Amino acid sequence: GFWMPTVEVKRNNGNLLVKAELPGLDKKDLKVQVVENNLVIEGERKQEKEEKGDQYYRAERSYGKFYRSIPLPETATVD
């Protein structure tokens, strides 16, 4: 299925603070950039889960790309 990470955006002393919940992701699976006055967060999430019991074996895998685009204020200075 489609997954979109939760994002929180705040202004703090003239700065824009963006927090994204990206559980289980490594930095190498994440790309953050500014494109046409938008902060773009994109990547791929991979999860694997295994359970073994005396009489059963269960494995679940989920993969999915995500993309979030957050409009920046016109007055934003990108550093």
XYZ file of N, CA and C in Angstrom:
237
model
N 0.797 -1.190 0.000
C 0.000 0.000 0.000
C 0.840 1.255 0.000
N 0.189 2.357 -0.121
C 0.828 3.668 -0.176
C 1.078 4.155 1.236
N 2.256 4.693 1.465
C 2.615 5.218 2.777
C 3.102 6.645 2.631
N 2.636 7.525 3.493
C 3.092 8.908 3.498
C 3.474 9.262 4.926
N 4.752 9.628 5.158
C 5.186 9.933 6.519
C 4.489 11.174 7.074
N 4.291 11.180 8.377
C 3.717 12.329 9.069
C 4.757 13.435 9.135
N 4.340 14.655 8.833
C 5.250 15.797 8.823
C 4.657 16.906 9.687
N 5.516 17.533 10.504
C 5.117 18.666 11.333
C 5.957 19.868 10.906
N 5.309 21.003 10.631
C 6.006 22.212 10.193
C 5.705 23.324 11.192
N 6.776 23.985 11.694
C 6.620 25.076 12.667
C 7.529 26.233 12.287
N 7.138 27.417 12.683
C 8.026 28.580 12.621
C 8.629 28.764 14.002
N 9.937 29.014 14.037
C 10.631 29.164 15.307
C 11.695 30.239 15.158
N 11.487 31.389 15.778
C 12.442 32.511 15.708
C 12.833 32.867 14.274
N 11.846 32.914 13.400
C 12.105 33.282 12.006
C 12.583 32.131 11.130
N 12.752 30.961 11.726
C 13.167 29.775 10.965
C 11.985 28.834 10.779
N 12.030 28.057 9.726
C 11.029 27.041 9.487
C 11.606 25.712 9.949
N 10.933 25.043 10.868
C 11.387 23.763 11.404
C 10.460 22.671 10.877
N 11.046 21.677 10.204
C 10.273 20.581 9.630
C 10.722 19.284 10.286
N 9.765 18.557 10.862
C 10.046 17.248 11.457
C 9.215 16.214 10.720
N 9.865 15.141 10.292
C 9.163 14.056 9.611
C 9.392 12.762 10.383
N 8.332 11.995 10.572
C 8.450 10.703 11.239
C 8.783 9.657 10.182
N 10.019 9.137 10.269
C 10.504 8.184 9.277
C 11.072 6.948 9.970
N 10.220 6.191 10.660
C 10.720 5.053 11.431
C 11.352 3.979 10.553
N 12.500 3.504 11.000
C 13.160 2.411 10.308
C 13.930 2.790 9.059
N 14.017 4.076 8.730
C 14.731 4.500 7.526
C 16.165 4.871 7.850
N 17.058 4.527 6.967
C 18.450 4.969 7.052
C 18.600 6.229 6.225
N 19.603 7.033 6.552
C 19.858 8.257 5.787
C 20.035 7.962 4.298
N 20.651 6.824 3.991
C 20.929 6.482 2.593
C 19.647 6.228 1.796
N 18.527 5.972 2.476
C 17.250 5.726 1.812
C 16.408 6.989 1.682
N 16.994 8.139 2.019
C 16.253 9.394 2.093
C 16.926 10.472 1.250
N 16.108 11.266 0.568
C 16.610 12.391 -0.222
C 15.806 13.632 0.175
N 16.509 14.698 0.577
C 15.867 15.958 0.964
C 16.463 17.049 0.109
N 15.606 17.816 -0.562
C 16.088 18.888 -1.432
C 15.023 19.977 -1.570
N 15.434 21.120 -2.095
C 14.500 22.202 -2.395
C 14.316 22.248 -3.903
N 13.045 22.148 -4.327
C 12.704 22.169 -5.744
C 11.610 23.203 -5.938
N 11.894 24.226 -6.726
C 10.908 25.271 -7.048
C 10.165 25.782 -5.814
N 10.909 26.219 -4.814
C 10.378 26.799 -3.581
C 9.534 25.817 -2.751
N 9.832 24.516 -2.886
C 9.208 23.479 -2.073
C 10.300 22.633 -1.444
N 10.104 22.255 -0.192
C 10.994 21.301 0.447
C 10.461 19.915 0.090
N 11.283 19.114 -0.564
C 10.866 17.789 -1.023
C 11.598 16.732 -0.205
N 10.829 15.833 0.380
C 11.362 14.698 1.130
C 10.874 13.450 0.409
N 11.820 12.618 -0.025
C 11.415 11.396 -0.715
C 12.368 10.259 -0.379
N 11.885 9.066 -0.548
C 12.710 7.911 -0.256
C 11.946 6.625 -0.443
N 12.521 5.566 0.108
C 11.891 4.252 0.004
C 11.985 3.550 1.346
N 10.873 2.989 1.755
C 10.813 2.269 3.023
C 10.739 0.772 2.734
N 11.560 0.024 3.447
C 11.576 -1.432 3.306
C 11.433 -2.038 4.699
N 10.465 -2.906 4.861
C 10.269 -3.569 6.151
C 10.132 -5.069 5.923
N 10.787 -5.817 6.768
C 10.667 -7.266 6.739
C 10.458 -7.759 8.169
N 9.553 -8.710 8.328
C 9.240 -9.227 9.654
C 9.069 -10.739 9.536
N 9.723 -11.464 10.415
C 9.629 -12.921 10.426
C 9.248 -13.418 11.813
N 8.416 -14.446 11.838
C 8.060 -15.123 13.082
C 8.170 -16.616 12.849
N 8.819 -17.295 13.782
C 8.952 -18.749 13.684
C 8.436 -19.371 14.965
N 7.676 -20.409 14.816
C 7.176 -21.153 15.959
C 7.411 -22.635 15.735
N 6.946 -23.446 16.663
C 7.119 -24.890 16.533
C 6.434 -25.436 15.281
N 5.258 -24.894 14.969
C 4.494 -25.449 13.846
C 4.119 -24.402 12.813
N 4.800 -23.269 12.841
C 4.465 -22.263 11.826
C 5.673 -21.380 11.499
N 5.564 -20.763 10.359
C 6.545 -19.767 9.918
C 5.751 -18.671 9.217
N 5.992 -17.431 9.597
C 5.273 -16.309 8.996
C 6.279 -15.239 8.616
N 6.191 -14.746 7.378
C 7.067 -13.670 6.912
C 6.225 -12.616 6.219
N 6.490 -11.373 6.545
C 5.804 -10.242 5.896
C 6.850 -9.273 5.393
N 6.627 -8.782 4.201
C 7.524 -7.788 3.620
C 6.678 -6.667 3.033
N 7.117 -5.442 3.259
C 6.435 -4.310 2.633
C 7.490 -3.324 2.138
N 7.267 -2.854 0.951
C 8.166 -1.905 0.320
C 7.318 -0.787 -0.253
N 7.856 0.394 -0.265
C 7.108 1.480 -0.871
C 7.891 2.775 -0.896
N 7.728 3.486 -1.988
C 8.348 4.804 -2.110
C 7.386 5.847 -1.553
N 7.958 6.941 -1.076
C 7.125 8.038 -0.599
C 7.699 9.357 -1.102
N 6.838 10.372 -1.117
C 7.200 11.688 -1.613
C 6.346 12.702 -0.875
N 6.991 13.667 -0.231
C 6.285 14.768 0.419
C 6.852 16.073 -0.112
N 5.993 16.996 -0.462
C 6.398 18.314 -0.942
C 5.742 19.358 -0.035
N 6.578 20.182 0.600
C 6.094 21.182 1.548
C 6.403 22.562 0.983
N 5.379 23.358 0.680
C 5.617 24.695 0.133
C 6.364 25.569 1.145
N 7.361 26.270 0.681
C 8.117 27.204 1.527
C 7.550 28.605 1.343
N 7.635 29.445 2.368
C 7.191 30.828 2.229
C 8.014 31.537 1.145
N 7.394 32.476 0.474
C 8.109 33.228 -0.584
C 9.368 33.912 -0.070
N 9.380 34.268 1.197
C 10.519 34.968 1.776
C 11.612 34.026 2.277
N 11.441 32.728 2.076
C 12.404 31.739 2.603
C 13.760 31.873 1.934
N 14.798 31.808 2.751
C 16.180 31.763 2.268
C 16.673 30.345 2.461
N 17.039 29.701 1.384
C 17.439 28.302 1.449
C 18.933 28.201 1.715
N 19.299 27.586 2.837
C 20.704 27.371 3.195
C 21.015 25.909 3.181
